[in-house]
């Protein structure tokens, strides 16, 4: 009878879930990478870094400017010349026009432009790493929220199955009361346990709602979007510690970021040293000027033509400020190398701890699965003994509590194992394909 009721409940649950949208973990990750606001912001920041990485920002390109001018004046002019001549004009008009195109190009700046271009390349690369970090964090959060939903669903299914057992136990207690073999206390205890189980299901449904809202938020869609997640938590990841160490050393984004910072500080040293070398700038222009005046000796003055020049500058001494700057940046570079070594140790520690946690959780899953099977069998026997009067209510309550605890421990062990798996994938840089 109990088995039939359990099967009926599972059938009703499956029919209700079929009406919902089925969302797999892969689909959830795909949606998050396309729509999550954190990922979109990081993509825009990467595009900005790419746009800034050009020859012009590095100072390698010439600058070209176009200038034009137009002027007019109406003046009273009185002039006495050394020849004795006098020129007196009222309302003399002056009119001038001018235009020029100018080009300046720093052809040598102590190799500073090359250091800046390398720095821009590094900045673009770091924006790529930042985007990957954001994607990893988003995927990790999606995995946590998704499997939190799966866990809550499994706990609800287990609680609903247990509720059927509570109902069956209450019916048995009621029957035993009617035939005079039990007291009303057993019925009241059974009813109380049944009510507690119903309240527990409501609490689990609230936890499921919170997990669904959290996942919908990560997917940047309406928080009330209803969908169905996977039915069970499956663990089929079998990593090797040596492979994890190798992949984390080359794929961990924190390490990649720190190494890029090393290169950035190295280029800043080259940039500082460039101030000790000469700067050479080439310039050229084409100019046109025309001036017309009704007063003075020259009524029309027109000039046009090319000019060019070269300028060299070399800072010989500036109070050793630049040498101190080079020394300071060398120390910053050395500190960054220490930071990289520190990050490497931290990553190695994370890999080792999470790997051991993953293995231990898998062992716990195996043990709890066996405990769950044993507890279920013991409860079936105890419930049948209670039905025929060979055991009391307290024994049945204890065996049912053991089953509930075993169910919760088993489901939570699966969830913890999946989280340890996700953490391992994030540490070794495997979450983003």
Short mmCIF file of C-alpha atoms in Angstrom, two decimals:
data_model
loop_
_atom_site.label_atom_id
_atom_site.label_comp_id
_atom_site.label_asym_id
_atom_site.label_seq_id
_atom_site.Cartn_x
_atom_site.Cartn_y
_atom_site.Cartn_z
CA UNK A 1 0.00 0.00 0.00
CA UNK A 2 2.81 2.37 0.93
CA UNK A 3 4.68 1.61 -2.29
CA UNK A 4 1.56 2.33 -4.36
CA UNK A 5 1.10 5.66 -2.62
CA UNK A 6 4.74 6.57 -3.21
CA UNK A 7 4.46 5.69 -6.90
CA UNK A 8 1.27 7.76 -7.22
CA UNK A 9 2.95 10.75 -5.60
CA UNK A 10 5.98 10.50 -7.89
CA UNK A 11 3.67 10.27 -10.91
CA UNK A 12 1.76 13.41 -9.89
CA UNK A 13 5.03 15.26 -9.27
CA UNK A 14 6.43 14.28 -12.66
CA UNK A 15 3.25 15.43 -14.43
CA UNK A 16 3.44 18.78 -12.67
CA UNK A 17 7.08 19.24 -13.58
CA UNK A 18 6.52 18.38 -17.22
CA UNK A 19 4.46 21.57 -17.55
CA UNK A 20 7.53 23.62 -16.65
CA UNK A 21 10.38 24.64 -18.90
CA UNK A 22 13.29 22.21 -18.66
CA UNK A 23 16.57 24.07 -18.11
CA UNK A 24 19.82 22.12 -18.19
CA UNK A 25 23.00 23.35 -16.53
CA UNK A 26 24.70 23.86 -19.90
CA UNK A 27 21.78 25.99 -21.10
CA UNK A 28 21.86 28.02 -17.90
CA UNK A 29 25.60 28.67 -18.32
CA UNK A 30 25.12 29.67 -21.95
CA UNK A 31 22.38 32.16 -21.04
CA UNK A 32 24.48 33.60 -18.21
CA UNK A 33 27.51 34.14 -20.45
CA UNK A 34 25.29 35.94 -22.98
CA UNK A 35 23.15 38.06 -20.63
CA UNK A 36 24.74 38.34 -17.19
CA UNK A 37 25.39 42.02 -16.50
CA UNK A 38 28.78 41.42 -14.92
CA UNK A 39 29.92 39.55 -18.04
CA UNK A 40 28.52 42.24 -20.36
CA UNK A 41 30.35 44.97 -18.43
CA UNK A 42 33.62 43.01 -18.63
CA UNK A 43 33.14 42.54 -22.38
CA UNK A 44 32.73 46.31 -22.81
CA UNK A 45 35.85 46.95 -20.73
CA UNK A 46 37.75 44.52 -22.93
CA UNK A 47 36.52 46.38 -26.03
CA UNK A 48 37.70 49.67 -24.50
CA UNK A 49 41.18 48.23 -23.84
CA UNK A 50 41.33 46.94 -27.40
CA UNK A 51 40.35 50.35 -28.81
CA UNK A 52 43.02 52.06 -26.70
CA UNK A 53 45.74 49.72 -27.98
CA UNK A 54 46.93 51.57 -31.07
CA UNK A 55 50.06 53.23 -32.47
CA UNK A 56 48.70 56.71 -31.83
CA UNK A 57 48.30 56.17 -28.08
CA UNK A 58 51.81 54.74 -27.99
CA UNK A 59 53.22 57.92 -29.57
CA UNK A 60 54.41 56.16 -32.74
CA UNK A 61 52.26 58.14 -35.18
CA UNK A 62 52.82 61.68 -36.40
CA UNK A 63 50.41 64.46 -35.48
CA UNK A 64 48.96 66.54 -38.33
CA UNK A 65 46.99 69.72 -37.82
CA UNK A 66 45.28 72.17 -40.18
CA UNK A 67 45.09 75.85 -39.20
CA UNK A 68 43.29 78.75 -40.88
CA UNK A 69 42.81 82.40 -39.99
CA UNK A 70 40.83 85.37 -41.30
CA UNK A 71 41.15 88.94 -39.99
CA UNK A 72 39.90 92.40 -40.95
CA UNK A 73 40.26 95.86 -39.47
CA UNK A 74 39.09 99.43 -40.18
CA UNK A 75 41.57 102.00 -38.78
CA UNK A 76 42.45 105.68 -38.90
CA UNK A 77 46.13 105.87 -39.86
CA UNK A 78 48.51 108.84 -39.54
CA UNK A 79 52.21 108.32 -40.46
CA UNK A 80 55.19 110.73 -40.76
CA UNK A 81 58.21 109.37 -42.63
CA UNK A 82 61.85 110.46 -42.37
CA UNK A 83 61.61 111.77 -45.93
CA UNK A 84 59.16 114.37 -44.70
CA UNK A 85 56.20 112.71 -46.34
CA UNK A 86 53.00 112.42 -44.37
CA UNK A 87 50.28 109.80 -44.85
CA UNK A 88 46.95 110.45 -43.22
CA UNK A 89 44.07 108.03 -43.94
CA UNK A 90 40.66 107.82 -42.38
CA UNK A 91 38.95 104.40 -42.28
CA UNK A 92 41.88 102.45 -43.79
CA UNK A 93 40.94 98.80 -44.25
CA UNK A 94 43.26 95.90 -43.44
CA UNK A 95 42.36 92.35 -44.55
CA UNK A 96 44.41 89.21 -43.90
CA UNK A 97 44.06 85.48 -44.61
CA UNK A 98 46.27 82.58 -43.63
CA UNK A 99 46.32 78.78 -43.71
CA UNK A 100 48.84 76.09 -42.82
CA UNK A 101 49.13 72.35 -42.48
CA UNK A 102 51.62 71.19 -39.85
CA UNK A 103 53.13 67.77 -39.13
CA UNK A 104 55.20 66.71 -36.11
CA UNK A 105 56.69 63.27 -35.59
CA UNK A 106 58.80 62.04 -32.71
CA UNK A 107 61.11 59.60 -34.47
CA UNK A 108 63.09 58.64 -31.36
CA UNK A 109 62.18 59.01 -27.69
CA UNK A 110 64.58 56.66 -26.01
CA UNK A 111 62.44 53.63 -27.02
CA UNK A 112 59.67 54.92 -24.76
CA UNK A 113 57.03 54.50 -27.46
CA UNK A 114 57.82 50.81 -27.80
CA UNK A 115 57.50 50.31 -24.04
CA UNK A 116 54.13 52.11 -24.08
CA UNK A 117 52.90 49.98 -26.98
CA UNK A 118 53.90 46.85 -25.08
CA UNK A 119 52.08 48.18 -22.04
CA UNK A 120 48.94 48.72 -24.13
CA UNK A 121 49.25 45.15 -25.43
CA UNK A 122 49.50 43.91 -21.84
CA UNK A 123 46.51 46.00 -20.78
CA UNK A 124 44.44 44.45 -23.55
CA UNK A 125 45.59 40.99 -22.49
CA UNK A 126 44.70 41.73 -18.87
CA UNK A 127 41.24 42.85 -19.93
CA UNK A 128 40.86 39.44 -21.57
CA UNK A 129 41.91 37.76 -18.31
CA UNK A 130 39.49 39.97 -16.36
CA UNK A 131 36.67 38.92 -18.68
CA UNK A 132 37.61 35.28 -18.22
CA UNK A 133 37.66 35.74 -14.43
CA UNK A 134 34.19 37.28 -14.53
CA UNK A 135 32.95 34.43 -16.71
CA UNK A 136 34.45 31.85 -14.32
CA UNK A 137 32.88 33.51 -11.29
CA UNK A 138 29.53 33.73 -13.07
CA UNK A 139 29.65 30.08 -14.14
CA UNK A 140 30.60 29.05 -10.60
CA UNK A 141 27.69 31.01 -9.13
CA UNK A 142 25.33 29.50 -11.71
CA UNK A 143 26.51 25.99 -10.79
CA UNK A 144 25.95 26.70 -7.09
CA UNK A 145 22.47 28.12 -7.64
CA UNK A 146 21.50 25.40 -10.11
CA UNK A 147 22.52 22.51 -7.88
CA UNK A 148 21.00 24.27 -4.88
CA UNK A 149 17.73 23.99 -6.81
CA UNK A 150 18.39 20.33 -7.55
CA UNK A 151 19.19 19.68 -3.88
CA UNK A 152 16.03 21.46 -2.75
CA UNK A 153 13.96 19.46 -5.24
CA UNK A 154 15.45 16.20 -4.00
CA UNK A 155 14.84 17.18 -0.38
CA UNK A 156 11.24 18.05 -1.22
CA UNK A 157 10.69 14.71 -2.97
CA UNK A 158 12.17 12.88 0.00
CA UNK A 159 10.03 14.91 2.41
CA UNK A 160 6.88 14.19 0.40
CA UNK A 161 7.68 10.48 0.46
CA UNK A 162 8.22 10.72 4.21
CA UNK A 163 4.90 12.50 4.56
CA UNK A 164 3.17 9.47 3.08
CA UNK A 165 4.88 7.36 5.70
CA UNK A 166 3.68 9.71 8.43
CA UNK A 167 0.14 9.48 7.08
CA UNK A 168 0.37 5.70 6.98
CA UNK A 169 1.72 5.62 10.52
CA UNK A 170 -1.14 7.83 11.74
CA UNK A 171 -3.68 5.55 10.09
CA UNK A 172 -2.11 2.54 11.77
CA UNK A 173 -2.17 4.31 15.15
CA UNK A 174 -5.83 5.25 14.59
CA UNK A 175 -6.70 1.67 13.71
CA UNK A 176 -4.87 0.35 16.76
CA UNK A 177 -6.75 2.88 18.91
CA UNK A 178 -10.07 1.72 17.51
CA UNK A 179 -9.31 -1.90 18.31
CA UNK A 180 -8.04 -0.93 21.76
CA UNK A 181 -4.40 -1.95 21.37
CA UNK A 182 -3.02 1.62 21.51
CA UNK A 183 -3.75 4.84 23.33
CA UNK A 184 -4.81 8.18 21.88
CA UNK A 185 -1.33 9.50 22.66
CA UNK A 186 0.10 7.50 19.76
CA UNK A 187 -2.45 9.02 17.40
CA UNK A 188 -1.69 12.52 18.62
CA UNK A 189 2.07 11.98 18.32
CA UNK A 190 1.62 10.65 14.80
CA UNK A 191 -0.57 13.61 13.85
CA UNK A 192 1.98 16.03 15.32
CA UNK A 193 4.81 14.43 13.32
CA UNK A 194 2.69 14.59 10.18
CA UNK A 195 2.04 18.32 10.68
CA UNK A 196 5.74 18.90 11.31
CA UNK A 197 6.53 17.13 8.04
CA UNK A 198 4.06 19.33 6.15
CA UNK A 199 5.62 22.47 7.65
CA UNK A 200 9.06 21.17 6.68
CA UNK A 201 7.95 20.79 3.07
CA UNK A 202 6.76 24.41 3.03
CA UNK A 203 10.15 25.55 4.33
CA UNK A 204 11.92 23.51 1.65
CA UNK A 205 9.69 25.02 -1.02
CA UNK A 206 10.72 28.49 0.20
CA UNK A 207 14.39 27.47 -0.09
CA UNK A 208 13.69 26.22 -3.62
CA UNK A 209 12.08 29.56 -4.47
CA UNK A 210 15.14 31.45 -3.19
CA UNK A 211 17.45 29.26 -5.27
CA UNK A 212 15.31 29.79 -8.39
CA UNK A 213 15.26 33.56 -7.90
CA UNK A 214 19.03 33.61 -7.41
CA UNK A 215 19.57 31.64 -10.61
CA UNK A 216 17.15 33.82 -12.59
CA UNK A 217 19.03 36.89 -11.35
CA UNK A 218 22.33 35.42 -12.56
CA UNK A 219 20.70 34.77 -15.94
CA UNK A 220 19.45 38.39 -16.06
CA UNK A 221 15.82 37.43 -16.58
CA UNK A 222 12.59 37.96 -14.70
CA UNK A 223 12.89 36.60 -11.16
CA UNK A 224 9.50 34.88 -11.38
CA UNK A 225 10.46 32.82 -14.46
CA UNK A 226 9.45 29.24 -13.69
CA UNK A 227 11.47 26.30 -14.92
CA UNK A 228 12.49 22.77 -14.04
CA UNK A 229 16.06 21.82 -13.17
CA UNK A 230 17.65 18.38 -13.34
CA UNK A 231 16.19 15.63 -11.16
CA UNK A 232 19.38 14.39 -9.55
CA UNK A 233 22.96 15.37 -8.80
CA UNK A 234 25.37 13.23 -10.81
CA UNK A 235 29.08 13.13 -9.99
CA UNK A 236 31.25 11.59 -12.71
CA UNK A 237 34.39 13.75 -12.45
CA UNK A 238 37.60 11.81 -11.83
CA UNK A 239 40.56 14.22 -11.77
CA UNK A 240 44.21 13.38 -11.16
CA UNK A 241 46.18 15.58 -8.77
CA UNK A 242 49.25 15.88 -11.02
CA UNK A 243 47.13 16.96 -13.98
CA UNK A 244 45.32 19.48 -11.81
CA UNK A 245 48.63 21.02 -10.72
CA UNK A 246 49.81 21.36 -14.32
CA UNK A 247 46.56 22.82 -15.63
CA UNK A 248 46.19 25.24 -12.72
CA UNK A 249 49.72 26.56 -13.26
CA UNK A 250 48.92 27.45 -16.86
CA UNK A 251 45.19 28.19 -16.66
CA UNK A 252 44.46 29.80 -13.29
CA UNK A 253 43.36 33.37 -13.99
CA UNK A 254 44.80 34.78 -10.75
CA UNK A 255 48.22 33.45 -11.78
CA UNK A 256 47.85 34.71 -15.33
CA UNK A 257 46.89 38.16 -14.03
CA UNK A 258 49.90 38.29 -11.70
CA UNK A 259 52.30 37.24 -14.45
CA UNK A 260 50.91 39.92 -16.75
CA UNK A 261 51.49 42.43 -13.97
CA UNK A 262 55.13 41.33 -13.87
CA UNK A 263 55.49 42.11 -17.56
CA UNK A 264 53.71 45.42 -17.01
CA UNK A 265 56.20 46.49 -14.34
CA UNK A 266 59.08 45.34 -16.55
CA UNK A 267 57.89 47.63 -19.34
CA UNK A 268 57.45 50.50 -16.89
CA UNK A 269 61.19 50.19 -16.14
CA UNK A 270 61.98 50.56 -19.87
CA UNK A 271 59.66 53.53 -20.01
CA UNK A 272 61.46 55.24 -17.12
CA UNK A 273 64.90 54.56 -18.61
CA UNK A 274 63.89 56.24 -21.87
CA UNK A 275 64.19 59.62 -20.14
CA UNK A 276 67.97 59.10 -20.01
CA UNK A 277 68.19 58.97 -23.82
CA UNK A 278 67.78 61.77 -26.40
CA UNK A 279 64.46 62.72 -27.99
CA UNK A 280 64.36 63.56 -31.70
CA UNK A 281 61.36 65.23 -33.35
CA UNK A 282 60.88 66.01 -37.05
CA UNK A 283 58.46 68.74 -38.06
CA UNK A 284 57.24 70.18 -41.35
CA UNK A 285 54.58 72.59 -42.58
CA UNK A 286 53.06 74.18 -45.64
CA UNK A 287 51.93 77.77 -45.07
CA UNK A 288 49.99 80.42 -46.95
CA UNK A 289 49.58 84.04 -45.73
CA UNK A 290 48.07 87.07 -47.49
CA UNK A 291 47.70 90.60 -46.09
CA UNK A 292 46.11 93.61 -47.79
CA UNK A 293 46.35 97.12 -46.29
CA UNK A 294 45.19 100.54 -47.46
CA UNK A 295 47.72 102.22 -45.18
CA UNK A 296 51.52 101.89 -45.27
CA UNK A 297 54.04 101.16 -47.98
CA UNK A 298 52.95 97.57 -48.67
CA UNK A 299 49.41 97.20 -49.96
CA UNK A 300 49.65 93.40 -50.57
CA UNK A 301 51.90 90.90 -48.83
CA UNK A 302 51.56 87.24 -49.86
CA UNK A 303 53.72 84.28 -48.68
CA UNK A 304 53.43 80.55 -49.25
CA UNK A 305 55.77 77.55 -49.21
CA UNK A 306 57.19 74.62 -47.25
CA UNK A 307 59.35 74.58 -44.15
CA UNK A 308 60.85 71.70 -42.21
CA UNK A 309 63.02 71.20 -39.15
CA UNK A 310 64.44 68.69 -36.73
CA UNK A 311 64.67 69.10 -32.97
CA UNK A 312 66.81 67.07 -30.58
CA UNK A 313 66.58 67.17 -26.80
CA UNK A 314 68.62 65.29 -24.23
CA UNK A 315 68.12 65.59 -20.50
CA UNK A 316 71.64 65.56 -19.01
CA UNK A 317 70.82 66.04 -15.35
CA UNK A 318 67.59 66.46 -13.40
CA UNK A 319 68.72 65.89 -9.83
CA UNK A 320 68.82 62.09 -10.27
CA UNK A 321 65.04 62.02 -10.19
CA UNK A 322 64.86 59.65 -13.13
CA UNK A 323 67.47 57.28 -11.69
CA UNK A 324 65.47 57.09 -8.49
CA UNK A 325 62.33 56.41 -10.55
CA UNK A 326 64.08 53.52 -12.32
CA UNK A 327 65.20 52.09 -8.99
CA UNK A 328 61.70 52.40 -7.57
CA UNK A 329 60.16 50.58 -10.52
CA UNK A 330 62.75 47.82 -10.26
CA UNK A 331 61.66 47.27 -6.68
CA UNK A 332 57.99 47.26 -7.73
CA UNK A 333 58.83 44.65 -10.34
CA UNK A 334 60.62 42.54 -7.72
CA UNK A 335 57.62 42.83 -5.39
CA UNK A 336 55.32 41.69 -8.18
CA UNK A 337 57.49 38.61 -8.71
CA UNK A 338 57.11 37.84 -5.01
CA UNK A 339 53.36 38.29 -5.34
CA UNK A 340 53.32 35.84 -8.27
CA UNK A 341 55.20 33.26 -6.20
CA UNK A 342 52.75 33.84 -3.36
CA UNK A 343 49.76 33.40 -5.67
CA UNK A 344 51.31 30.19 -7.03
CA UNK A 345 51.57 28.77 -3.51
CA UNK A 346 47.99 29.80 -2.75
CA UNK A 347 46.74 28.16 -5.95
CA UNK A 348 48.68 24.97 -5.17
CA UNK A 349 47.08 24.97 -1.73
CA UNK A 350 43.60 25.46 -3.17
CA UNK A 351 44.14 22.64 -5.65
CA UNK A 352 45.34 20.25 -2.95
CA UNK A 353 42.64 21.12 -0.40
CA UNK A 354 39.79 21.03 -2.92
CA UNK A 355 41.07 17.80 -4.43
CA UNK A 356 41.16 16.14 -1.01
CA UNK A 357 37.73 17.58 -0.18
CA UNK A 358 36.39 16.19 -3.44
CA UNK A 359 37.74 12.70 -2.72
CA UNK A 360 36.50 12.72 0.88
CA UNK A 361 33.05 13.90 -0.17
CA UNK A 362 32.85 11.08 -2.71
CA UNK A 363 33.63 8.60 0.09
CA UNK A 364 30.96 10.22 2.26
CA UNK A 365 28.46 9.90 -0.61
CA UNK A 366 29.15 6.16 -0.87
CA UNK A 367 28.77 5.68 2.88
CA UNK A 368 25.61 7.76 3.11
CA UNK A 369 24.07 5.91 0.18
CA UNK A 370 24.58 2.64 2.03
CA UNK A 371 23.18 4.22 5.21
CA UNK A 372 20.15 5.40 3.23
CA UNK A 373 19.45 1.91 1.87
CA UNK A 374 19.79 0.36 5.31
CA UNK A 375 17.62 3.01 6.99
CA UNK A 376 14.88 2.56 4.40
CA UNK A 377 14.87 -1.21 4.87
CA UNK A 378 14.85 -0.89 8.67
CA UNK A 379 11.91 1.52 8.50
CA UNK A 380 9.90 -0.81 6.27
CA UNK A 381 10.45 -3.61 8.75
CA UNK A 382 9.68 -1.42 11.77
CA UNK A 383 6.52 -0.03 10.20
CA UNK A 384 5.27 -3.51 9.39
CA UNK A 385 6.08 -4.67 12.94
CA UNK A 386 4.16 -1.68 14.29
CA UNK A 387 1.23 -2.56 12.03
CA UNK A 388 0.96 -6.07 13.44
CA UNK A 389 1.64 -4.97 17.02
CA UNK A 390 5.14 -6.37 17.47
CA UNK A 391 6.77 -2.97 18.13
CA UNK A 392 5.78 0.30 19.74
CA UNK A 393 5.45 3.79 18.35
CA UNK A 394 8.74 5.05 19.77
CA UNK A 395 10.70 2.44 17.84
CA UNK A 396 8.93 3.42 14.60
CA UNK A 397 9.53 7.12 15.25
CA UNK A 398 13.23 6.49 15.78
CA UNK A 399 13.63 4.44 12.62
CA UNK A 400 11.75 7.06 10.60
CA UNK A 401 13.94 9.83 11.98
CA UNK A 402 17.03 7.79 11.04
CA UNK A 403 15.74 7.54 7.49
CA UNK A 404 15.09 11.29 7.26
CA UNK A 405 18.55 12.09 8.58
CA UNK A 406 20.12 9.64 6.14
CA UNK A 407 18.23 11.22 3.22
CA UNK A 408 19.37 14.73 4.15
CA UNK A 409 22.97 13.65 4.72
CA UNK A 410 23.10 11.80 1.39
CA UNK A 411 21.64 14.67 -0.63
CA UNK A 412 23.88 17.23 1.09
CA UNK A 413 26.93 15.01 0.51
CA UNK A 414 26.13 14.91 -3.22
CA UNK A 415 25.74 18.69 -3.23
CA UNK A 416 29.04 19.21 -1.38
CA UNK A 417 30.82 16.91 -3.81
CA UNK A 418 29.45 18.87 -6.77
CA UNK A 419 30.60 22.14 -5.23
CA UNK A 420 34.09 20.73 -4.63
CA UNK A 421 34.12 19.65 -8.29
CA UNK A 422 33.13 23.15 -9.43
CA UNK A 423 35.78 24.72 -7.22
CA UNK A 424 38.45 22.41 -8.68
CA UNK A 425 37.39 23.34 -12.21
CA UNK A 426 37.56 27.03 -11.34
CA UNK A 427 41.01 26.77 -9.72
CA UNK A 428 42.58 25.01 -12.70
CA UNK A 429 40.89 27.30 -15.23
CA UNK A 430 38.61 24.68 -16.78
CA UNK A 431 35.22 26.31 -16.20
CA UNK A 432 35.57 28.47 -19.32
CA UNK A 433 36.14 26.30 -22.38
#
